[in-house]
Amino acid sequence: MEMHSQEPGKSGPAGPVVPSVLAVLQHVPVGIYTVDPHGKCAQINEAALELLGFTEAECLGQDMHELVHFKHPNGSPYLPADCPLLQARATGQPARNVDEVLWTKSGEPVYVTCSSAPVEFGDQVQGTVVTLTDVSTRHQMKQRLERAEAEQREVLRQRDAAARAEQELAQEQATRHRATSVSVERAAADQLRRQQQMAEDRLVQSEKLAAVGRLAASISHEINNPLEAVTNLLYLVRNDPSLSDESGSYLEMAEKELARVSEIVAQTLRFQRGGASATMCSPESLIESVLALHQGRLHHRRIQIDRRHKNSRPFLCPEGDIRQILNNLVGNAIDAMAEKGGTMTIRTRASRDPHTRASGLRISVSDSGHGMTQTTASQIFEPFYTTKGDGGSGLGLWISSTLARRHGGRLNVRSRTGGGPRGGTTFSLFVPEAMQDAIAGSSQQNS
């Protein structure tokens, strides 16, 4: 990513450019541009150009308010006096986390969260720095949630209308056929209760899905901003020539783990939207990478790993999604075994789905814990259902099951209470060979 300016590395309208600042600007995934004391664009990075659809030449020297911020979403003019981004230059006070709508070169709206801060030298404001974070996805999710809530209200309205109609029909039949009114009213009441229960079940499920959507949007907004800041700081520290090799290796590990956190946040949103890319993966390597993340807990709990790989070969899959599913299953298996330890058995083998007869790979994770009842097993994949009390969110297995189904696979559970050789729980993940077609189909539906 480049940071474009009229005179790179030299003093410009907004003051001298510090090389370390340019290093940050060249690598942040956030749109940034600077404005000189006359309100003209002095510098702009590649992320901002990509977001707005303009070229460098079309932005430098231009009034950015007139170029991309000239009107409201309803079409009315956006006066400069009303723009909070311009107030930083006029008053010297920063504007932070302002939700605005900018306009791309093609005339399309783009929803952003932006901040504007003055650049001061001495007692004079020499310009401003503006940052842009694309929140179009969050805006679209908000619109989908509003539509879902409207649909829920319509379900309730139709349910009430159906109830009134059933009651009126029952009363009319009772008046005309007094002799058989008792049985008719009873049948109508039973039917009404069934319809009401079905409507209430659908409503509860819709409310759970809406809550998960709001949670996913909140996670993305609250985590991504500090995550980007920490990543940028690590980049600057890792490029310090005085850094030792040992410290450099630790920083590299930290950067990889931050990248995993970013991917988990993206997956939390993606399971709502759909869409994933497929890569060739080795089942054994994928499993070992997940076990490595839990090595400390496995050692502390004195849990042995029994690996049983049979006829497994590299397969095509959305690696990030499958890794997230396995990470959740391994973590749950550790939680299920008491402090005295136990055995976790991980099997991989070629298999067929008993429902669709599709061929593919089956990965199962078994623990030697106390198991769960049939009632618990029947509800374990429902959102917000947890057996861990306040320590569990009730989302892990639901997200895992949703991801498996989205890619044409299936996640099942089998459990027996009592512990020991005959007890414990087994989660079985089936990954079909035709997953590439499933991924392609999911991408087309979400395009």
Short mmCIF file of N, CA and C in Angstrom, two decimals, residues 170-178:
data_model
loop_
_atom_site.label_atom_id
_atom_site.label_comp_id
_atom_site.label_asym_id
_atom_site.label_seq_id
_atom_site.Cartn_x
_atom_site.Cartn_y
_atom_site.Cartn_z
N ALA A 170 -65.08 -20.73 15.18
CA ALA A 170 -65.57 -21.65 16.21
C ALA A 170 -66.89 -21.16 16.81
N GLN A 171 -66.99 -19.85 17.02
CA GLN A 171 -68.23 -19.30 17.58
C GLN A 171 -69.40 -19.46 16.61
N GLU A 172 -69.13 -19.23 15.31
CA GLU A 172 -70.19 -19.36 14.31
C GLU A 172 -70.67 -20.81 14.22
N GLN A 173 -69.72 -21.75 14.23
CA GLN A 173 -70.11 -23.15 14.17
C GLN A 173 -70.87 -23.57 15.42
N ALA A 174 -70.48 -23.00 16.56
CA ALA A 174 -71.17 -23.34 17.80
C ALA A 174 -72.62 -22.87 17.76
N THR A 175 -72.84 -21.71 17.15
CA THR A 175 -74.21 -21.17 17.06
C THR A 175 -75.07 -22.02 16.13
N ARG A 176 -74.51 -22.44 14.99
CA ARG A 176 -75.29 -23.19 13.99
C ARG A 176 -75.48 -24.64 14.39
N HIS A 177 -74.47 -25.20 15.01
CA HIS A 177 -74.53 -26.63 15.32
C HIS A 177 -74.27 -26.83 16.81
N ARG A 178 -75.24 -26.46 17.61
CA ARG A 178 -75.08 -26.52 19.05
C ARG A 178 -74.79 -27.94 19.53
#
